[in-house]
GROMACS .gro file of C-alpha atoms in nm:
model
  363
    1MET     CA    1   0.001  -0.019   0.000
    2LYS     CA    2   0.129   0.323  -0.096
    3ASN     CA    3   0.342   0.538   0.207
    4LEU     CA    4   0.076   0.795   0.315
    5SER     CA    5   0.366   1.046   0.371
    6SER     CA    6   0.266   1.091  -0.056
    7THR     CA    7  -0.066   1.094  -0.024
    8LEU     CA    8  -0.114   1.322   0.237
    9SER     CA    9   0.183   1.543   0.112
   10LEU     CA   10  -0.098   1.860   0.103
   11VAL     CA   11  -0.195   1.755   0.415
   12LEU     CA   12   0.014   1.862   0.672
   13LEU     CA   13  -0.118   2.157   0.869
   14HIS     CA   14   0.013   2.266   1.213
   15LEU     CA   15  -0.249   2.448   1.299
   16PHE     CA   16  -0.099   2.546   1.694
   17LEU     CA   17   0.202   2.669   1.529
   18ALA     CA   18   0.283   2.999   1.349
   19THR     CA   19   0.597   2.816   1.241
   20SER     CA   20   0.582   2.481   1.092
   21VAL     CA   21   0.883   2.300   1.237
   22PHE     CA   22   0.881   1.947   1.393
   23ALA     CA   23   1.170   1.680   1.531
   24LYS     CA   24   1.208   1.452   1.758
   25SER     CA   25   1.420   1.205   2.025
   26PRO     CA   26   1.472   0.883   2.176
   27ILE     CA   27   1.323   0.807   2.470
   28HIS     CA   28   1.508   0.895   2.767
   29THR     CA   29   1.426   1.004   3.143
   30VAL     CA   30   1.601   1.268   3.344
   31ILE     CA   31   1.488   1.307   3.681
   32VAL     CA   32   1.568   1.565   3.967
   33HIS     CA   33   1.295   1.497   4.207
   34PRO     CA   34   1.304   1.465   4.605
   35PHE     CA   35   1.158   1.662   4.754
   36ASN     CA   36   1.366   1.861   5.049
   37ASP     CA   37   1.512   2.115   5.209
   38SER     CA   38   1.760   2.125   4.899
   39ILE     CA   39   1.706   2.455   4.665
   40VAL     CA   40   1.833   2.216   4.365
   41LYS     CA   41   1.686   1.923   4.425
   42LYS     CA   42   1.340   2.113   4.441
   43GLN     CA   43   1.369   2.159   4.070
   44VAL     CA   44   1.128   1.875   3.881
   45SER     CA   45   1.299   1.807   3.524
   46GLU     CA   46   1.117   1.478   3.409
   47GLU     CA   47   1.078   1.350   3.048
   48SER     CA   48   0.918   1.046   3.049
   49PHE     CA   49   0.648   0.787   2.871
   50VAL     CA   50   0.419   0.704   3.147
   51SER     CA   51   0.111   0.436   3.079
   52ILE     CA   52  -0.183   0.605   3.036
   53ASN     CA   53  -0.529   0.407   2.918
   54GLY     CA   54  -0.383   0.159   2.754
   55ILE     CA   55  -0.117   0.321   2.586
   56GLU     CA   56   0.217   0.466   2.651
   57GLN     CA   57   0.244   0.849   2.584
   58TRP     CA   58   0.489   1.135   2.648
   59ILE     CA   59   0.529   1.371   2.895
   60THR     CA   60   0.745   1.617   3.052
   61ILE     CA   61   0.751   1.820   3.375
   62LYS     CA   62   1.004   2.062   3.493
   63GLY     CA   63   0.958   2.367   3.738
   64GLU     CA   64   1.002   2.435   4.103
   65SER     CA   65   0.823   2.152   4.304
   66SER     CA   66   0.612   2.373   4.530
   67LYS     CA   67   0.485   2.582   4.251
   68PRO     CA   68   0.157   2.521   4.075
   69VAL     CA   69   0.074   2.307   3.859
   70ILE     CA   70  -0.007   2.369   3.425
   71LEU     CA   71  -0.067   2.128   3.176
   72PHE     CA   72  -0.090   2.254   2.822
   73ILE     CA   73  -0.298   2.071   2.595
   74HIS     CA   74  -0.147   2.139   2.250
   75GLY     CA   75  -0.304   2.191   1.892
   76GLY     CA   76  -0.342   2.009   1.577
   77PRO     CA   77  -0.396   1.817   1.685
   78GLY     CA   78  -0.096   1.673   1.559
   79SER     CA   79   0.166   2.022   1.689
   80PRO     CA   80   0.349   1.946   1.977
   81ILE     CA   81   0.462   2.216   2.242
   82SER     CA   82   0.753   1.992   2.399
   83PRO     CA   83   0.991   2.022   2.142
   84TYR     CA   84   0.993   2.408   2.229
   85SER     CA   85   0.858   2.435   2.557
   86ASP     CA   86   1.185   2.538   2.722
   87ASN     CA   87   1.227   2.790   2.452
   88LEU     CA   88   0.870   2.945   2.494
   89TYR     CA   89   0.818   2.875   2.873
   90LYS     CA   90   1.141   2.859   3.058
   91ASP     CA   91   1.040   3.205   3.267
   92LEU     CA   92   0.731   3.068   3.312
   93SER     CA   93   0.895   2.765   3.502
   94LYS     CA   94   1.020   2.977   3.789
   95ASP     CA   95   0.655   3.060   3.927
   96PHE     CA   96   0.462   2.768   3.773
   97ILE     CA   97   0.585   2.371   3.736
   98ILE     CA   98   0.493   2.354   3.334
   99VAL     CA   99   0.383   1.984   3.188
  100GLN     CA  100   0.385   1.884   2.870
  101TRP     CA  101   0.190   1.644   2.710
  102ASP     CA  102   0.239   1.452   2.297
  103GLN     CA  103  -0.149   1.338   2.301
  104ARG     CA  104  -0.224   0.956   2.112
  105GLY     CA  105  -0.127   0.995   1.774
  106THR     CA  106   0.159   1.295   1.843
  107GLY     CA  107   0.465   1.342   1.824
  108LYS     CA  108   0.729   1.080   2.088
  109THR     CA  109   0.406   0.897   2.198
  110PHE     CA  110   0.300   0.845   1.856
  111GLY     CA  111   0.644   0.766   1.716
  112ARG     CA  112   0.653   0.477   2.055
  113THR     CA  113   0.451   0.197   1.849
  114ALA     CA  114   0.434   0.418   1.509
  115PRO     CA  115   0.371   0.148   1.163
  116GLU     CA  116   0.690   0.162   0.911
  117GLU     CA  117   0.396   0.313   0.729
  118LEU     CA  118   0.173   0.515   0.744
  119THR     CA  119  -0.135   0.358   0.551
  120PRO     CA  120  -0.474   0.343   0.458
  121GLU     CA  121  -0.513   0.013   0.662
  122PHE     CA  122  -0.368   0.144   0.964
  123LEU     CA  123  -0.545   0.482   0.997
  124GLN     CA  124  -0.898   0.236   0.973
  125ALA     CA  125  -0.763  -0.010   1.183
  126ASN     CA  126  -0.635   0.287   1.478
  127PRO     CA  127  -0.873   0.564   1.458
  128LEU     CA  128  -0.878   0.833   1.713
  129THR     CA  129  -1.197   0.948   1.899
  130LEU     CA  130  -1.268   1.227   2.110
  131GLU     CA  131  -1.434   1.036   2.350
  132GLN     CA  132  -1.044   0.871   2.400
  133MET     CA  133  -0.852   1.201   2.374
  134THR     CA  134  -1.117   1.325   2.695
  135ALA     CA  135  -1.034   1.020   2.872
  136ASP     CA  136  -0.653   1.029   2.774
  137GLY     CA  137  -0.653   1.382   2.944
  138ILE     CA  138  -0.855   1.293   3.285
  139ALA     CA  139  -0.554   1.039   3.331
  140VAL     CA  140  -0.285   1.259   3.212
  141SER     CA  141  -0.425   1.521   3.499
  142GLU     CA  142  -0.541   1.232   3.740
  143TYR     CA  143  -0.123   1.102   3.712
  144LEU     CA  144   0.007   1.432   3.778
  145LEU     CA  145  -0.209   1.551   4.083
  146LYS     CA  146  -0.139   1.212   4.242
  147HIS     CA  147   0.270   1.181   4.128
  148LEU     CA  148   0.328   1.548   4.229
  149GLY     CA  149   0.164   1.542   4.536
  150LYS     CA  150  -0.148   1.878   4.402
  151GLN     CA  151  -0.449   1.906   4.503
  152LYS     CA  152  -0.595   2.087   4.147
  153ILE     CA  153  -0.368   2.173   3.887
  154ILE     CA  154  -0.434   2.480   3.582
  155LEU     CA  155  -0.521   2.388   3.281
  156PHE     CA  156  -0.427   2.565   2.895
  157GLY     CA  157  -0.607   2.436   2.566
  158THR     CA  158  -0.523   2.572   2.223
  159SER     CA  159  -0.650   2.509   1.895
  160TRP     CA  160  -0.794   2.180   1.914
  161GLY     CA  161  -0.660   2.140   2.239
  162SER     CA  162  -0.867   2.387   2.351
  163ALA     CA  163  -1.176   2.188   2.242
  164LEU     CA  164  -1.037   1.922   2.449
  165GLY     CA  165  -1.003   2.180   2.674
  166VAL     CA  166  -1.283   2.238   2.751
  167LYS     CA  167  -1.400   1.867   2.745
  168ILE     CA  168  -1.183   1.770   2.976
  169ALA     CA  169  -1.240   2.087   3.258
  170THR     CA  170  -1.618   2.013   3.218
  171LYS     CA  171  -1.655   1.680   3.240
  172ARG     CA  172  -1.385   1.640   3.564
  173PRO     CA  173  -1.369   2.054   3.693
  174ASP     CA  174  -1.252   1.873   3.991
  175LEU     CA  175  -0.956   1.831   3.931
  176PHE     CA  176  -0.859   2.158   3.800
  177TYR     CA  177  -0.856   2.562   3.936
  178ALA     CA  178  -0.991   2.713   3.615
  179TYR     CA  179  -0.954   2.674   3.242
  180VAL     CA  180  -0.762   2.859   2.977
  181GLY     CA  181  -0.854   2.901   2.641
  182HIS     CA  182  -0.620   3.029   2.362
  183SER     CA  183  -0.783   3.011   2.013
  184GLN     CA  184  -1.145   2.875   2.102
  185ILE     CA  185  -1.248   2.646   1.846
  186VAL     CA  186  -1.673   2.642   1.902
  187ASN     CA  187  -1.806   2.447   1.627
  188PRO     CA  188  -1.503   2.393   1.359
  189VAL     CA  189  -1.785   2.288   1.068
  190ILE     CA  190  -1.588   2.373   0.756
  191ASP     CA  191  -1.889   2.620   0.512
  192GLU     CA  192  -2.000   2.786   0.230
  193THR     CA  193  -2.025   3.091   0.455
  194PHE     CA  194  -1.644   3.024   0.555
  195TYR     CA  195  -1.491   2.947   0.251
  196ASN     CA  196  -1.649   3.289   0.046
  197LYS     CA  197  -1.477   3.433   0.322
  198ILE     CA  198  -1.112   3.327   0.226
  199TYR     CA  199  -1.251   3.341  -0.146
  200LYS     CA  200  -1.377   3.719  -0.058
  201ILE     CA  201  -1.012   3.781   0.050
  202ALA     CA  202  -0.851   3.653  -0.195
  203GLN     CA  203  -1.027   3.813  -0.471
  204ASP     CA  204  -0.979   4.174  -0.341
  205LYS     CA  205  -0.623   4.076  -0.294
  206ASN     CA  206  -0.591   3.958  -0.671
  207ASP     CA  207  -0.432   3.658  -0.514
  208LYS     CA  208  -0.440   3.456  -0.815
  209VAL     CA  209  -0.203   3.163  -0.694
  210SER     CA  210  -0.547   3.147  -0.434
  211LEU     CA  211  -0.749   3.164  -0.621
  212GLU     CA  212  -0.676   2.886  -0.838
  213VAL     CA  213  -0.622   2.699  -0.562
  214LEU     CA  214  -0.979   2.782  -0.398
  215ASN     CA  215  -1.155   2.754  -0.733
  216ALA     CA  216  -0.946   2.372  -0.772
  217ILE     CA  217  -1.089   2.259  -0.472
  218GLY     CA  218  -1.388   2.383  -0.490
  219LYS     CA  219  -1.671   2.492  -0.245
  220PRO     CA  220  -1.734   2.264   0.057
  221PRO     CA  221  -1.804   2.027   0.236
  222TYR     CA  222  -1.551   1.830   0.208
  223ASP     CA  223  -1.483   1.447   0.217
  224ARG     CA  224  -1.107   1.464   0.172
  225ALA     CA  225  -0.855   1.583   0.387
  226LYS     CA  226  -0.654   1.756   0.139
  227LYS     CA  227  -0.826   1.956   0.056
  228VAL     CA  228  -0.932   2.128   0.423
  229GLY     CA  229  -0.486   2.117   0.408
  230GLN     CA  230  -0.536   2.342   0.104
  231LEU     CA  231  -0.821   2.569   0.209
  232PHE     CA  232  -0.584   2.639   0.568
  233ARG     CA  233  -0.276   2.687   0.378
  234VAL     CA  234  -0.465   2.978   0.167
  235LEU     CA  235  -0.654   3.112   0.508
  236LYS     CA  236  -0.302   3.084   0.694
  237LYS     CA  237  -0.133   3.344   0.466
  238TYR     CA  238  -0.348   3.595   0.490
  239GLU     CA  239  -0.372   3.516   0.943
  240SER     CA  240   0.059   3.532   0.843
  241ALA     CA  241  -0.002   3.892   0.668
  242ASN     CA  242  -0.216   4.106   0.923
  243SER     CA  243  -0.006   3.954   1.282
  244VAL     CA  244   0.235   4.014   1.422
  245PRO     CA  245   0.480   3.662   1.408
  246ALA     CA  246   0.678   3.532   1.671
  247PRO     CA  247   1.004   3.475   1.726
  248GLU     CA  248   1.180   3.202   1.527
  249SER     CA  249   1.407   3.140   1.825
  250TRP     CA  250   1.075   3.010   1.961
  251PHE     CA  251   1.026   2.744   1.779
  252VAL     CA  252   1.389   2.576   1.677
  253GLU     CA  253   1.387   2.267   1.864
  254SER     CA  254   1.505   2.123   2.209
  255PRO     CA  255   1.858   1.941   2.102
  256ALA     CA  256   1.684   1.600   2.302
  257TYR     CA  257   1.407   1.637   1.997
  258ASN     CA  258   1.655   1.758   1.721
  259ASN     CA  259   1.668   1.404   1.481
  260PRO     CA  260   1.546   1.193   1.133
  261LYS     CA  261   1.372   1.019   1.421
  262ASP     CA  262   1.170   1.247   1.573
  263SER     CA  263   1.108   1.420   1.328
  264GLN     CA  264   0.966   1.147   1.057
  265ASN     CA  265   0.721   1.037   1.358
  266ARG     CA  266   0.595   1.374   1.442
  267GLU     CA  267   0.528   1.442   1.041
  268GLU     CA  268   0.365   1.129   1.028
  269GLY     CA  269   0.184   1.164   1.375
  270ASP     CA  270   0.082   1.504   1.242
  271ASP     CA  271  -0.072   1.358   0.872
  272TYR     CA  272  -0.252   1.088   1.118
  273SER     CA  273  -0.405   1.358   1.354
  274PHE     CA  274  -0.463   1.559   1.143
  275VAL     CA  275  -0.649   1.318   0.932
  276ASN     CA  276  -0.865   1.209   1.217
  277TYR     CA  277  -0.954   1.574   1.250
  278THR     CA  278  -1.115   1.618   0.907
  279GLY     CA  279  -1.241   1.292   0.868
  280ASP     CA  280  -1.179   1.096   0.458
  281SER     CA  281  -1.364   0.936   0.295
  282LYS     CA  282  -1.140   0.744   0.061
  283LEU     CA  283  -0.889   0.634   0.331
  284GLY     CA  284  -1.218   0.529   0.578
  285VAL     CA  285  -1.153   0.798   0.868
  286GLN     CA  286  -1.414   0.939   1.067
  287SER     CA  287  -1.369   1.287   1.125
  288MET     CA  288  -1.312   1.381   1.548
  289SER     CA  289  -1.403   1.772   1.478
  290ALA     CA  290  -1.777   1.688   1.298
  291ALA     CA  291  -1.828   1.568   1.653
  292ILE     CA  292  -1.752   1.883   1.847
  293ASP     CA  293  -1.984   2.159   1.893
  294LEU     CA  294  -1.961   2.342   2.306
  295MET     CA  295  -2.188   2.608   2.197
  296ARG     CA  296  -2.457   2.298   2.228
  297ASP     CA  297  -2.266   2.096   2.466
  298ASN     CA  298  -2.048   2.264   2.687
  299PHE     CA  299  -2.106   2.624   2.807
  300GLU     CA  300  -2.172   2.545   3.149
  301PHE     CA  301  -1.813   2.539   3.372
  302LYS     CA  302  -1.803   2.499   3.769
  303ILE     CA  303  -1.452   2.651   3.736
  304PRO     CA  304  -1.313   3.001   3.615
  305VAL     CA  305  -1.302   3.027   3.241
  306TYR     CA  306  -1.030   3.277   3.017
  307LEU     CA  307  -1.010   3.301   2.698
  308ILE     CA  308  -0.748   3.442   2.494
  309GLN     CA  309  -0.825   3.576   2.094
  310GLY     CA  310  -0.608   3.687   1.807
  311ASN     CA  311  -0.805   3.978   1.632
  312GLU     CA  312  -0.675   3.853   1.300
  313ASP     CA  313  -0.740   3.475   1.351
  314LEU     CA  314  -0.948   3.371   1.067
  315LEU     CA  315  -0.997   3.019   1.155
  316THR     CA  316  -1.108   3.024   1.459
  317PRO     CA  317  -1.260   3.390   1.413
  318LYS     CA  318  -1.353   3.628   1.697
  319GLU     CA  319  -1.726   3.593   1.631
  320ALA     CA  320  -1.700   3.295   1.727
  321SER     CA  321  -1.566   3.264   2.053
  322LYS     CA  322  -1.669   3.581   2.205
  323ALA     CA  323  -2.036   3.385   2.111
  324TYR     CA  324  -1.963   3.116   2.272
  325PHE     CA  325  -1.788   3.334   2.580
  326ASP     CA  326  -2.088   3.507   2.629
  327LYS     CA  327  -2.299   3.180   2.674
  328ILE     CA  328  -2.094   3.055   2.909
  329LYS     CA  329  -2.257   2.999   3.276
  330ALA     CA  330  -1.891   3.026   3.542
  331PRO     CA  331  -1.807   3.103   3.850
  332GLU     CA  332  -1.568   3.406   3.672
  333LYS     CA  333  -1.499   3.458   3.296
  334LYS     CA  334  -1.294   3.684   3.131
  335TYR     CA  335  -1.168   3.759   2.756
  336TYR     CA  336  -0.876   3.898   2.593
  337LEU     CA  337  -0.878   4.016   2.268
  338LEU     CA  338  -0.510   4.060   2.120
  339PRO     CA  339  -0.461   4.311   1.810
  340LYS     CA  340  -0.171   4.180   1.591
  341THR     CA  341  -0.226   3.850   1.666
  342ALA     CA  342  -0.365   3.568   1.418
  343HIS     CA  343  -0.474   3.147   1.544
  344GLY     CA  344  -0.096   3.119   1.672
  345PHE     CA  345   0.126   3.211   1.904
  346ASN     CA  346   0.341   3.566   1.970
  347ALA     CA  347   0.481   3.755   2.205
  348SER     CA  348   0.099   3.869   2.308
  349VAL     CA  349  -0.054   3.541   2.352
  350LEU     CA  350   0.258   3.450   2.613
  351GLU     CA  351   0.222   3.802   2.789
  352ALA     CA  352  -0.194   3.753   2.844
  353GLN     CA  353  -0.132   3.341   2.912
  354THR     CA  354   0.154   3.496   3.160
  355LYS     CA  355  -0.069   3.736   3.320
  356ILE     CA  356  -0.375   3.470   3.365
  357PHE     CA  357  -0.205   3.180   3.507
  358LYS     CA  358  -0.042   3.476   3.786
  359SER     CA  359  -0.418   3.553   3.798
  360ILE     CA  360  -0.560   3.274   3.942
  361LYS     CA  361  -0.645   3.176   4.281
  362THR     CA  362  -0.415   2.820   4.421
  363LEU     CA  363  -0.368   2.674   4.695
   0.00000   0.00000   0.00000
């Protein structure tokens, strides 16, 4: 069977990162973890596979043992933050324990049991589901509470991770101090209205290359992941043109992740996860995104909710996230609209994260 790396060459879409750079590392664990009075020994630095719901999943934990815990739910799906976490959150780790988790089908977790070839047969035999991913996130949270001796943690989700984060937070609010969502997915349907908005931008800019792509794929609904990927590439070009980018240094992999094997696993995991997210009739894969409608299913929270929204975000636009925010019922809620910011991370997003995290009351 033909390797999907060629079949899906146009599908690679990194929905969370403004820059698409992926790489991976060999298995290793570094633990400096005894809890005593030594300042050095209070520093937690763990990188290891943990058994979560029947498979080994990659989790990194870094910070001082006495600090509150933040669990980051990455986007994509298939776009792990772990290779870039040290660049992004080195300063934040002085005040919090930073936890990154490569989700099922992503990064090192995918690479742990990756097939020799990513074939349609493998996709059909190993589907990703929203229910399973939610259960994984809850299990990871429970593991962290027990492992680190904490009562609760802070939950952060970006893009795909924001939909998953809401599912986790509303199902098990007892585990969390608060939920923080960035580029909040609400109902990720790709319809004619969505398409027409992107098409009009291309027309206004007289962007003949993009118009050719948009005319070739036609109007949605789409039954092929490749077409969704092509639409998103056009969208991301326009987002980038109207937003302040992140420093390139943020998305340089940590040395432990910068090797060919990890890079391959991360790229194939991205393909695998994206096809599961969008669905693909020819490949026989059902869509995870089709089951997401937070306005209908998940607007009642028992914990504080904070949403970070880029004004220039076309993929998860402010109109949708603000309507969702207005419907949310929570003990406390705040909405942060950031100018010159699109769907991905930049300095404004990290500043907003830090401000919110430090404002959350923890024990």
